[in-house]
Structures are given as C-alpha cells and as structure tokens.
Coordinates of C-alpha atoms and ligand atoms in Angstrom, one line a residue:
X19 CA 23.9 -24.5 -16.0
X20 CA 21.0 -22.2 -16.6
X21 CA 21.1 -23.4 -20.6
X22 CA 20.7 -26.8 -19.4
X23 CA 18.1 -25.9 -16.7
X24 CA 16.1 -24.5 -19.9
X25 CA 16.6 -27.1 -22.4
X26 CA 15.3 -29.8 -19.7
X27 CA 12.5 -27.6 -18.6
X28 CA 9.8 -30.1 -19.9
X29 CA 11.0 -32.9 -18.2
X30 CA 11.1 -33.0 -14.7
X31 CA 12.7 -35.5 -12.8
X32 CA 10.2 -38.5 -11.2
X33 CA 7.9 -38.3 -14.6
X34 CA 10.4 -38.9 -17.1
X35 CA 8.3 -41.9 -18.6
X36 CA 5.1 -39.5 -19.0
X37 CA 6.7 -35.9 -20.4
X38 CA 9.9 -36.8 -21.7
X39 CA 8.9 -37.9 -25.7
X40 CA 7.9 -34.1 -26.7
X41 CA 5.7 -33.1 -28.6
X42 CA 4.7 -30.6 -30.9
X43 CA 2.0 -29.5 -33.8
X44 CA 2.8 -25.8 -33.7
X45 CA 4.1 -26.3 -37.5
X46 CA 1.2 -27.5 -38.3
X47 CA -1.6 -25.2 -40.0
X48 CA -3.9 -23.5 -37.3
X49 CA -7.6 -25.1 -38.0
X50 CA -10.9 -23.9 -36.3
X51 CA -11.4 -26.2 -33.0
X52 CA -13.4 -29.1 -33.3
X53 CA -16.9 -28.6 -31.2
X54 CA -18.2 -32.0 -30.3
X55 CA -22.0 -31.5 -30.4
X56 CA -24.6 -31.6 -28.0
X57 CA -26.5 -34.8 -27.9
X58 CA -30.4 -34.4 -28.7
X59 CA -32.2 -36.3 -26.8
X60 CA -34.7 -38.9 -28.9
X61 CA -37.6 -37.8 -26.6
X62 CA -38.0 -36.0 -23.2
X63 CA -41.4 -36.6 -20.6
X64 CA -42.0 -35.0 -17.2
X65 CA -38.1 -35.7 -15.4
X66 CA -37.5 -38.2 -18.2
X67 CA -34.8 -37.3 -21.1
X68 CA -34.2 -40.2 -23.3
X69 CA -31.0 -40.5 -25.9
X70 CA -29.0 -43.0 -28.1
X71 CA -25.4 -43.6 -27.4
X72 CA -24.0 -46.0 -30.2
X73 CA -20.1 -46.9 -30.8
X74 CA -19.7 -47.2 -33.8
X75 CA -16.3 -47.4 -36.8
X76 CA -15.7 -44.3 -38.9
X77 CA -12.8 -42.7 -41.1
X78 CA -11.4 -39.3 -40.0
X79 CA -9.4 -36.5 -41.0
X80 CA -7.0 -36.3 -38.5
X81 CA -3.7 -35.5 -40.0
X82 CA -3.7 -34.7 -43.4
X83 CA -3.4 -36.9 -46.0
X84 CA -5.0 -40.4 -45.4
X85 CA -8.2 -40.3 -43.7
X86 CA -7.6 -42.6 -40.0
X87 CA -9.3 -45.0 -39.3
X88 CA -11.1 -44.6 -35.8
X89 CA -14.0 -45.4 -33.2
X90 CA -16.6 -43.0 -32.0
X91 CA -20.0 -42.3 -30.5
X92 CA -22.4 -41.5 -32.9
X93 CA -19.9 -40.6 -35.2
X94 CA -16.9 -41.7 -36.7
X95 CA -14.4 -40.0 -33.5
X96 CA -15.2 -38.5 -30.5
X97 CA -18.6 -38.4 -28.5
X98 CA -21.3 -35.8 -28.5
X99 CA -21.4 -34.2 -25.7
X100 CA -24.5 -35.1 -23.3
X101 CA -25.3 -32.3 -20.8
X102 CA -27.5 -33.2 -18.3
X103 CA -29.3 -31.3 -15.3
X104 CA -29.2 -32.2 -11.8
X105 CA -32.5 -34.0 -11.0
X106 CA -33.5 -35.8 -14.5
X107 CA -34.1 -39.2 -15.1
X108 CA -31.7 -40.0 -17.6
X109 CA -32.2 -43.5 -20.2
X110 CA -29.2 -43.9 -22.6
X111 CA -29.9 -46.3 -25.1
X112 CA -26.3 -47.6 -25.6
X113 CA -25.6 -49.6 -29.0
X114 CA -22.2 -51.2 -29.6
X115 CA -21.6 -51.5 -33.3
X116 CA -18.0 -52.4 -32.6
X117 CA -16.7 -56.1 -33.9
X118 CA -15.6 -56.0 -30.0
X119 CA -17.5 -55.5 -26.7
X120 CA -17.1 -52.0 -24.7
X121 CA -18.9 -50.4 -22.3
X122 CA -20.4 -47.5 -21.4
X123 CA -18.6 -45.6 -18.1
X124 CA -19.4 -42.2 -16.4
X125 CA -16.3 -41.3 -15.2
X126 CA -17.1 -39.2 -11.9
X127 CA -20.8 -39.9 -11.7
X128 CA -22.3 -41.0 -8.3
X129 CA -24.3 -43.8 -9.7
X130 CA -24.8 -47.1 -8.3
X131 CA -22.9 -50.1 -10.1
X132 CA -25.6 -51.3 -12.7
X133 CA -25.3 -47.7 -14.5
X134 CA -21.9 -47.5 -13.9
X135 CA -20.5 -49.0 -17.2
X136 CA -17.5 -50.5 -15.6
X137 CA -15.6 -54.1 -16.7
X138 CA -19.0 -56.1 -15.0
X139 CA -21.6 -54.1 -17.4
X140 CA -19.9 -54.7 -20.5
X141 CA -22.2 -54.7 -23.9
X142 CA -21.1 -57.8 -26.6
X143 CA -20.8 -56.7 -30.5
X144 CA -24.1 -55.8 -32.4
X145 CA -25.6 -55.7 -28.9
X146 CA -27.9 -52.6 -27.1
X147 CA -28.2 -52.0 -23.5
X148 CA -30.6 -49.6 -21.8
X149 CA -29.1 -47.7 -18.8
X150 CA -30.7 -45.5 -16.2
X151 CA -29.7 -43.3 -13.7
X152 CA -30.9 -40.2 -11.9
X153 CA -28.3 -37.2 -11.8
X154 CA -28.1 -36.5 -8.2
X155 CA -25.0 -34.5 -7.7
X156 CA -23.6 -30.8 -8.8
X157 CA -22.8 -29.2 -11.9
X158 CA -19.6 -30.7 -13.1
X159 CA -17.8 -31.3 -15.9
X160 CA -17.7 -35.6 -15.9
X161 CA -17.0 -37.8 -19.1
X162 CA -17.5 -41.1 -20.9
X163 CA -15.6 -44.0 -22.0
X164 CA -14.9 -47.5 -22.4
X165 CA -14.0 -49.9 -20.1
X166 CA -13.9 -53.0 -21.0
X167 CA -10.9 -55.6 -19.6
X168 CA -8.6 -55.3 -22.1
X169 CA -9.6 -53.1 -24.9
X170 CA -10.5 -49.8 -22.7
X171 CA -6.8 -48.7 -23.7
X172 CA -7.4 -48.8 -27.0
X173 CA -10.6 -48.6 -27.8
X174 CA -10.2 -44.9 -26.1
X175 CA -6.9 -44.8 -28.1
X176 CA -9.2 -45.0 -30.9
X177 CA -11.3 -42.5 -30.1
X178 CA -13.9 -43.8 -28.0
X179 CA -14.6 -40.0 -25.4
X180 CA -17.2 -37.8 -24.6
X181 CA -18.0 -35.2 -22.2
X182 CA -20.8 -35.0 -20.1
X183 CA -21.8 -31.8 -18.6
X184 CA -23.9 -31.3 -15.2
X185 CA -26.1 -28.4 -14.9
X186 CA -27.8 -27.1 -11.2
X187 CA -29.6 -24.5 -10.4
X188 CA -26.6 -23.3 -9.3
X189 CA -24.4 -23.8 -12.2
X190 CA -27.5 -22.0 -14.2
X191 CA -27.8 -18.5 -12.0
X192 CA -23.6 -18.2 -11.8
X193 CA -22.4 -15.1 -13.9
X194 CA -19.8 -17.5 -16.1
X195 CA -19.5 -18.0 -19.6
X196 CA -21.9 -20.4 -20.6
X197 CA -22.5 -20.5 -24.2
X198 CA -21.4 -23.4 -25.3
X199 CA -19.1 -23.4 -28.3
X200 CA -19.2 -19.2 -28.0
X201 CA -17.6 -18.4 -24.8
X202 CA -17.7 -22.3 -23.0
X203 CA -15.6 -24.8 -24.6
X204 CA -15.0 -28.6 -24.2
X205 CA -11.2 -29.2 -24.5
X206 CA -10.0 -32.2 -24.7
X207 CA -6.3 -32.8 -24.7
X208 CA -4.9 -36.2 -26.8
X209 CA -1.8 -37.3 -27.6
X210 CA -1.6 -39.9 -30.5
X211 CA 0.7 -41.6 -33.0
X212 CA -0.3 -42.3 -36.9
X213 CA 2.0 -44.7 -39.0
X214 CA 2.8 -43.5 -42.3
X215 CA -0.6 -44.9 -44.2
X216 CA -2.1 -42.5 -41.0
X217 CA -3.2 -45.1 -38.9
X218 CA -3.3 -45.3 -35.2
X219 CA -1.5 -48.7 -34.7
X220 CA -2.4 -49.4 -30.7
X221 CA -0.8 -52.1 -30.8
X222 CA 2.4 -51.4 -32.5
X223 CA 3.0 -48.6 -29.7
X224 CA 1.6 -49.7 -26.2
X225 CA 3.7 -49.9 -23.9
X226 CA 3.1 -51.2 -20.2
X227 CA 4.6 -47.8 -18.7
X228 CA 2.0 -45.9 -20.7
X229 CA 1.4 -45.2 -24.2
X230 CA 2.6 -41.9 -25.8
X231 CA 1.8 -40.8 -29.2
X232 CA 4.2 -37.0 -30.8
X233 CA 1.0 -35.5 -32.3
X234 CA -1.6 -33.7 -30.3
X235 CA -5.0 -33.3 -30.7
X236 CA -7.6 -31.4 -29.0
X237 CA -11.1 -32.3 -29.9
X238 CA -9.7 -34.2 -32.5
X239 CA -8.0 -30.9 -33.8
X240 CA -4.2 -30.4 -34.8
X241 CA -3.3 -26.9 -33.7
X242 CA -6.6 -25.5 -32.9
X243 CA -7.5 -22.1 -32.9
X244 CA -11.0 -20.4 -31.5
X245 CA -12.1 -17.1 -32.1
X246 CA -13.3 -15.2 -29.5
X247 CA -15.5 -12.1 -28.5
X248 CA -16.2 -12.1 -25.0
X249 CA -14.0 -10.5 -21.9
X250 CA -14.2 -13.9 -20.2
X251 CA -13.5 -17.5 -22.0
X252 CA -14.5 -20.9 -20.4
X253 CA -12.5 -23.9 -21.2
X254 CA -13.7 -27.0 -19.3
X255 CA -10.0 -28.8 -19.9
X256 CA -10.3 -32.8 -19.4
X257 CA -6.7 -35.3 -19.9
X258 CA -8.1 -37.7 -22.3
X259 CA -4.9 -39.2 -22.9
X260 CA -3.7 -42.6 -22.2
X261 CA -0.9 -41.5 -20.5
X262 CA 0.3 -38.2 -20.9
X263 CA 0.5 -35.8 -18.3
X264 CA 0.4 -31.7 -19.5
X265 CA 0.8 -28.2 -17.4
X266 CA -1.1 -25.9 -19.2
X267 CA -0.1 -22.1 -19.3
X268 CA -0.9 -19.1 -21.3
X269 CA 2.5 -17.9 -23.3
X270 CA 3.1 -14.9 -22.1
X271 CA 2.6 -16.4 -18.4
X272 CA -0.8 -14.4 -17.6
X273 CA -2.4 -16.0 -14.8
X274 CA -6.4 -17.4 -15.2
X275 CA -8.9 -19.0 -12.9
X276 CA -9.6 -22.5 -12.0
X277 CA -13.0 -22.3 -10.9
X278 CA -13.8 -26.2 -10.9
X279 CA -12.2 -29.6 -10.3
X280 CA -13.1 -33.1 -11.3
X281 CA -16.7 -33.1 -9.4
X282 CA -17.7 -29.7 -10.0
X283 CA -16.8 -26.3 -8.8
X284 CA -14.2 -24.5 -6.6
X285 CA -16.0 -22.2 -3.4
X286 CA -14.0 -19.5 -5.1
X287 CA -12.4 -18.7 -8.2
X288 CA -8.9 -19.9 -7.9
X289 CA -6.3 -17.5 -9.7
X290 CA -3.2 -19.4 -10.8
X291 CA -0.7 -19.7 -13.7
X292 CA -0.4 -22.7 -14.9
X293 CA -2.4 -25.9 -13.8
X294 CA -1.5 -30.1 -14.4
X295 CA -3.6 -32.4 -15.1
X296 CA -2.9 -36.4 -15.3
X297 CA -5.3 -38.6 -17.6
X298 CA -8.4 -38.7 -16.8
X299 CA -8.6 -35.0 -14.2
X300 CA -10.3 -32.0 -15.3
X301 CA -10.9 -28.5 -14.7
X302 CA -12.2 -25.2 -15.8
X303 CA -10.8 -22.3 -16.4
X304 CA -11.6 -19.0 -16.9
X305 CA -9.4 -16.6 -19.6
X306 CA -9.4 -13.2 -19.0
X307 CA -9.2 -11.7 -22.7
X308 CA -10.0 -8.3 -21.5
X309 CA -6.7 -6.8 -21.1
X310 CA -5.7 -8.3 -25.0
X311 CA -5.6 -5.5 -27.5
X312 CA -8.1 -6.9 -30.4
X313 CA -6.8 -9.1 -33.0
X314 CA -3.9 -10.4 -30.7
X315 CA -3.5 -14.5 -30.4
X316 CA -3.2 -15.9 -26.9
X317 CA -2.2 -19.2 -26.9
X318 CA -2.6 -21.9 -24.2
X319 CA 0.5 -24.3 -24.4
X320 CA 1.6 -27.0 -22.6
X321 CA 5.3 -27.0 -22.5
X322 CA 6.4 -25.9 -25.7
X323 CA 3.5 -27.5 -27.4
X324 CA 0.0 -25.8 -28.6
X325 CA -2.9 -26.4 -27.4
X326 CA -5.2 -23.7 -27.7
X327 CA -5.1 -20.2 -29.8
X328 CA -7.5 -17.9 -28.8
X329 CA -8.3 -14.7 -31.3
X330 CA -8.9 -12.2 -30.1
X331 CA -11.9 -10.8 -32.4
X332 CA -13.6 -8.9 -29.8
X333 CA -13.7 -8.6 -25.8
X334 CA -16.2 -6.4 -24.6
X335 CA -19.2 -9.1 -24.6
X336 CA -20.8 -10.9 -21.7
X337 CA -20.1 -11.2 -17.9
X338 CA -17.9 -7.9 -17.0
X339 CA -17.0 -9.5 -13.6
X340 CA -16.8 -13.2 -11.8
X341 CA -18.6 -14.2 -9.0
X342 CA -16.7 -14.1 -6.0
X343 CA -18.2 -17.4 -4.5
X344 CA -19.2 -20.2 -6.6
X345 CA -20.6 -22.8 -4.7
X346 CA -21.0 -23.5 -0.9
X347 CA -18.8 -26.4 -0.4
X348 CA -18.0 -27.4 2.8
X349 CA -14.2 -26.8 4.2
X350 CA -12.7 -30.5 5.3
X351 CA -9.4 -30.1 7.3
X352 CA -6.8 -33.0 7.9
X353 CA -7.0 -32.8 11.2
X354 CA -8.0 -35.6 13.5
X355 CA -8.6 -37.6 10.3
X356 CA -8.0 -41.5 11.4
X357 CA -6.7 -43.7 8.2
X358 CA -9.3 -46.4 7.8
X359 CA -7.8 -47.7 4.2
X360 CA -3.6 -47.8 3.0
X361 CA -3.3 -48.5 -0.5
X362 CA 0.2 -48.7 -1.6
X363 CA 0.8 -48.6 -5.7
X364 CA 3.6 -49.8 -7.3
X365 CA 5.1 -50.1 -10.4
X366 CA 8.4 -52.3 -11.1
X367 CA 9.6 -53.2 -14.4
X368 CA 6.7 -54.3 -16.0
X369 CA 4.2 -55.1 -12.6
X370 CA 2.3 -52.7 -11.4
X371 CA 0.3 -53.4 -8.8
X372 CA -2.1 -52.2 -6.0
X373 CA -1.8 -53.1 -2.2
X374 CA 1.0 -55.8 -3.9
X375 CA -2.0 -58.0 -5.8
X376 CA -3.0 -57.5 -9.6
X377 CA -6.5 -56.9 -10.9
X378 CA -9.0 -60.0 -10.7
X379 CA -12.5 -59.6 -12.3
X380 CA -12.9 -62.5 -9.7
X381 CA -11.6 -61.3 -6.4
X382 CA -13.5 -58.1 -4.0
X383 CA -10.5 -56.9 -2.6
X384 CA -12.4 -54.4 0.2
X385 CA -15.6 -53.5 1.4
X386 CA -17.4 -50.9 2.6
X387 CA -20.8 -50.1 4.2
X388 CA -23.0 -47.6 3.1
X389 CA -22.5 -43.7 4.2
X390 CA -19.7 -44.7 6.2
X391 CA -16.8 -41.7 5.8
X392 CA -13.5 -43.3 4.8
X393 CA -10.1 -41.4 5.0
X394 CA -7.9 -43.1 2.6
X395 CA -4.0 -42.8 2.2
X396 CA -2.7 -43.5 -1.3
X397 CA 0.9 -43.7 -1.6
X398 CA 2.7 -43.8 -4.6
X399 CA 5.6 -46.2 -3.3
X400 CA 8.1 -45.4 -6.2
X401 CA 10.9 -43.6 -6.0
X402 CA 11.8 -40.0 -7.6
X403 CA 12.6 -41.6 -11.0
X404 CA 9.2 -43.6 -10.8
X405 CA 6.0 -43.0 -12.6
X406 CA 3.0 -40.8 -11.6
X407 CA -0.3 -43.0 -11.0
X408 CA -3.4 -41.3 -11.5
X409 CA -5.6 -42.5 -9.0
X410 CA -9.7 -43.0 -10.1
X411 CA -12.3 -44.1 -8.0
X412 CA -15.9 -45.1 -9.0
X413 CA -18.9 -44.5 -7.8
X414 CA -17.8 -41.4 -5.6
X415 CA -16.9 -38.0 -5.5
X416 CA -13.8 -37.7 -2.8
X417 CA -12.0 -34.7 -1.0
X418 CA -8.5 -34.4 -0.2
X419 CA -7.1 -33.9 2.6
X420 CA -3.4 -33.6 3.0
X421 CA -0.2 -34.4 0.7
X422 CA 2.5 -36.1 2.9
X423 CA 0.7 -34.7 5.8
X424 CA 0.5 -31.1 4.2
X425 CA -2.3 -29.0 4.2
X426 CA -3.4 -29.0 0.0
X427 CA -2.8 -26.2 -2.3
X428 CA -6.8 -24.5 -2.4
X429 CA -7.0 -24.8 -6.1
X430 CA -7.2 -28.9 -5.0
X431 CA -10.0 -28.3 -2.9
X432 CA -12.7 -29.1 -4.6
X433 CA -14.8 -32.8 -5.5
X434 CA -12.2 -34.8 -7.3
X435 CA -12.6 -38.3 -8.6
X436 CA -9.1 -39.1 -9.7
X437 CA -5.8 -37.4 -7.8
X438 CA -2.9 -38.0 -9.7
X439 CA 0.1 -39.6 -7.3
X440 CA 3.8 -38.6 -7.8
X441 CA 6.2 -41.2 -7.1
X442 CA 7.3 -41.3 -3.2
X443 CA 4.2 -39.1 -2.6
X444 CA 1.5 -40.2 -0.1
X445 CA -2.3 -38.3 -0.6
X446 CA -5.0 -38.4 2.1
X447 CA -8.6 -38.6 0.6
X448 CA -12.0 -38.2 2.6
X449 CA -14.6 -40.5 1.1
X450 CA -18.2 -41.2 1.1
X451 CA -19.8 -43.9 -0.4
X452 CA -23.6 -43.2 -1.0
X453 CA -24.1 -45.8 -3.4
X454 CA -24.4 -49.9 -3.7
X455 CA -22.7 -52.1 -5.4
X456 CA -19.4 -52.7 -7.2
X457 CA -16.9 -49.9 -7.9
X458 CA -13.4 -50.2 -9.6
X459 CA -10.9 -48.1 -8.4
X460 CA -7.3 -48.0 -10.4
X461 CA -4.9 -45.9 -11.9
X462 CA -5.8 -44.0 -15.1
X463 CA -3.0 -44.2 -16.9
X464 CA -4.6 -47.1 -19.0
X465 CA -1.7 -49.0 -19.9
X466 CA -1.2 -49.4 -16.5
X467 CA -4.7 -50.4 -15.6
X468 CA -4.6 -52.7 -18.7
X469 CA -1.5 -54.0 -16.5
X470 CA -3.5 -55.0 -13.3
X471 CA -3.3 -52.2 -11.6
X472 CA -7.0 -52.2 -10.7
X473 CA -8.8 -53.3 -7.3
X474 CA -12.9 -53.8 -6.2
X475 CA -14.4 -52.5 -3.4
X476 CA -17.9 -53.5 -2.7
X477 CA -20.4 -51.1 -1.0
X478 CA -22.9 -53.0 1.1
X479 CA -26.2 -51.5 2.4
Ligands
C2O510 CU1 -12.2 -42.9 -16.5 CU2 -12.4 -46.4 -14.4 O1 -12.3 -44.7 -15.5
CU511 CU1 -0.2 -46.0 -12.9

C-alpha cells in the first residue's frame, strides 16, 4: 500500500489530466538560469516612461542540438521584463512582426479596456499600436501575453511571456531582496514538447483538455541552476504554462515564505512548505539559505522534477531579518457576504463551458456598474476525476473569501487575479470593479479558453 501510495505521489486524484504525463530534465546538464532583461525605456519625461514592445520570430537554443524555432518580445523567446513604478505614465509602443495578429495583455493590471490587450484590442501583422496607461495599483509581480482568439495558446506556446514588475514606495523601503538577477529572480515555470528536428509542433500536441509538453523550462532554461550569496533569495515564481499545474518544494522539505500573491503582497510573511500554482498564478518566495553550509545545492523541485538549483556560494550578504508586516491590506471575512454573481464551469468531453454558454466575441454576457462590490461564487461543477479551471479575471484585482464556505488558508489572502478551481470545489471572491469597459474573464488553462470557455462582463459608469 504505502509503495503504491509513493509511486502515485505526483498524481492526485481529480487532476489526473494536468500532472499525470511526468516530467523530468534532471538528467539534463545544469545551465546558468536564463535572466530575462529589464526593458530600457526609449525615453522618460516628468511621469512619462516610454518603451518598444515588438513580437517578433527568432531561433533558440532550447534543447540541444537544433536551434527551435520560437516567438518572442524583443527577442527571439521570452519578453524583457518591464518594471514599472506605481504612479508613471506608461506608453508601450507595441509592434507585431508576427505573419499573424496578437495582442498585447497585462495579465493582473487594473487598467481600463482600451490598454487592456484583450481579444477586442488585437494588432494585425506588420502593424504598431500605441498603448497607455497609468500604474495605479501596488507592487506586484503581473505579466504579459497574447491574447488573441485563437492563437493565444500557441502563440504563448511559442514563447510569447514577459513579466512585469510593480514597484511602490512601499515595495521600495521593504527589507527584501531586491536585486534583481543577484538575490530577486523572475521564474518562470514552462512545460513544452520538441519533435525530433527540435521543433515545438502546437499543433501536433494541443489537446482540448490542455496541452502538456515532458520538458521543462524555466526562463527558457533546461535544469537551471543560480548561484547565490545572500542569507535571503527572492524568487517571484509565475505558471506560464498552458496547462500544467506544479507544487513547488525545496528537497529536503525546508519550509520558505510566500510573501506575495497574484496582485501584490501578503500583510505578513507566510511560512509554508510547499506552494501550487495553476497557469497563469504567481507568487514570491523567500529562501532562507542561511542555515546551508557553503557550497551545498538546494534545489526547488516540483514533484520529482527540477526546477531550480540554488548554490550555495555564500550567505552572509544582505537583509539579516524579514519584515514582520509587509503591507497594510485590509482583512475581508466571509461573513454576511450576499452572492450577487454564480458562475458554474464545466468541462465534458470536449465542451467546456461557462454558466452553460461558450465564448462569443459577440455576446456581453453580464454587467456591472462601476465601484459596485461584487461577491462572486465560482464553482467548478466537475466531479473528483474532473479537471482544475484556473479562473482569470480582467481588469481587477479580487479577494477571496471562503472555499466551500471555509474560511481560506492565510497564505491565499492576498490580491489575486486568477484562483485556480478544483473539480466539485465552489470559491467565493470579493470584487471591485474600478474601471470601464470590457473585461474577459475565463479559465487559464488556454486550451480550454481556446475551447470557449471564456465570458464578457461590461463595466458601465
Ligand atoms: Cu493571462 Cu486573459 O489572461
Ligand atoms: Cu479550464
């Protein structure tokens, strides 16, 4: 019993269609991590910061051998990595040097629906597009994407990410690792397939219950290492996978801290031992190196798979303690919290659906006024053996409130944007929307949004 208890370990029950192809690069030669840079901005005047965003074709070194073919921003894979500050006037000049149109999407900003790079504000082949907005909400760690109807599977399959970091004055006077690429790291987790020229084949391996690829890569890295020389090691983790789902956890089970969720930070460090994410989610964590002896490895893994060595080459350097509070963020409770919105997804067979109707760019399928506070409940209607559905809004940074009526574990207290659903699973979510226009909400597995299972809601003033 126990033997098999083991052996199935990576594959629990009610997301057998999202863990149970395994996966695994440990083989594979460790190579340095991949550090995405940080966009320069083209010029910068009084709150004004101006940059170029371009998607563009490339050849990479992904697996070694053939170079892959791949999509990127400003580069052949991947996206810099645009930090902005709270306050600035941001202009992204967006070129699409695709043969295909994309678009340009801030996954978790609070912008209203003309910045918002959803399926409406999509940019042809050859063509630019100018886009505005003002940062107006905490330090977070957000990201950027396609999402076009149709090709946002795989025009992200193909590489088409990039993070985009939100400073404060907060975020700025907090005693946390903040050098980026020293002691603050972008991690993105990917899972991908390559045929045996090395190519990434979308088309040969989507699947409508998600597509899963057996090789891993993080920042575009096979088996990355890092090496390291502070006590305390930031690593702002984002799901950019289609559909994969991963529980990260040091290997000899240490515990760190989450001290941020989709929308920005936690009130308090969160100390915990391992931490899932579906595709799409984020969070930061915090590696205590400090007890390591020097020149030990510490690896992150998810299942039995690598995803992060850290070398130890030193740990005596930079913050000596964590804050106790990071951020004053008001405590919502479930309590006397009416329902004003159900929304029921499904999958069967191939159909998934929201609220039983399938995406229309045509159809607004609810509305909303402005400021008003929404409690949503999102059920996942499947049962056990069902798929997970991570669940994205637009536009909004939400709270939650209760799983199946239960008070939610703290480190799942913070702003989130997307709250992954596990089959026969009902989530509570306190919204606000603060800006006009129209949002998409859907599930971010993208094989199943490419499926329909999508919806509008339209803000009104
Ligand atoms: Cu990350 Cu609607 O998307
Ligand atoms: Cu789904």
């Amino acid at each position: 019993f126990w033997l098999i208890k083991f052996k199935q370990s990576p594959v629990k029950a009610g997301m057998m269609p999202n863990t149970s192809s395994q996966i695994t690069n440990n083989k594979e030669k460790q190579r340095i991590l991949n550090i995405p840079p940080v966009l320069k901005p083209d010029s910068t005047d009084a709150n004004n910061v101006y940059y170029t965003l371009r998607a563009q074709t490339g050849m990479t070194q992904l697996v070694s051998g053939e170079k892959t073919k791949t999509y990127g921003y400003n580069g052949p894979f991947l996206g810099p990595t645009i930090r902005v500050e709270r306050g600035q006037n941001i202009h992204i000049h967006t070129q699409n040097r695709l043969k295909q149109a994309t678009s340009f999407h801030w996954h978790g900003a609070i912008l209203d629906d003309s910045s918002d790079g959803g399926p409406h504000q999509t940019v042809a082949a050859g063509q630019n597009k100018l886009i505005s907005f003002k940062v107006n909400q905490p330090a977070a760690t957000l990201w950027y994407h396609p999402h076009a109807v149709g090709s946002t599977a795989s025009q992200v399959y193909n590489g088409l990410a990039g993070f985009l970091l939100v400073d404060d004055q907060n975020s700025r006077q907090l005693k946390l690792p903040r050098n980026y690429g020293k002691d603050d790291f972008p991690i993105v987790v990917q899972d991908r397939s390559f045929d045996k020229n090395n190519q990434l084949d979308y088309k040969k391996i989507v699947s409508s219950n998600g597509t899963l690829g057996n090789t891993l890569l993080i920042n575009g890295t096979q088996n990355p290492y890092i090496e390291t020389t502070t006590k305390y090691v930031r690593l702002r983790l984002l799901n950019g996978s289609n559909a994969r789902e991963y529980t990260f956890k040091l290997d000899d089970r240490s515990s760190f801290y989450q001290i941020s969720t989709d929308g920005g930070f936690l009130k308090k460090p969160v100390q915990e031992n391992k931490i899932t994410l579906a595709p799409g989610e984020r969070a930061e964590i915090v590696v205590d190196l400090g007890h390591y002896s020097q020149g030990s490895q510490v690896k992150l893994k998810s299942a039995d798979s690598n995803i992060l060595t850290m070398k130890v080459k030193n740990n005596h350097d930079g913050e000596t303690k964590l804050p106790r509070q990071l951020t004053n963020l008001q405590t919502v409770t479930k309590s006397g919290q009416k329902v004003t919105q159900n929304i029921a997804l499904s999958d069967m067979g191939h159909m998934v659906s929201i609220n039983n109707r399938q995406f229309s760019m045509n159809r607004i399928d609810l509305k909303v006024k402005q400021n008003t506070t929404q409690v949503w409940k999102i059920r996942n209607k499947n049962n056990m053996m069902g798929e997970i559905h991570p669940f994205h809004i637009h536009g909004v940074q939400f709270r939650l409130l209760s799983i199946n009526n239960n008070a939610s574990p703290s480190n799942m207290h913070g702003w989130k944007d997307t709250i992954m659903t596990r089959p026969g699973n009902q989530y509570k979510i306190l919204i606000k929307f603060t800006q006009t226009g129209v949002f998409m909400y859907h599930c971010h597995n993208l094989e199943h949004e490419e499926a329909g299972m999508m919806g509008q809601i339209r803000v009104v003033p």
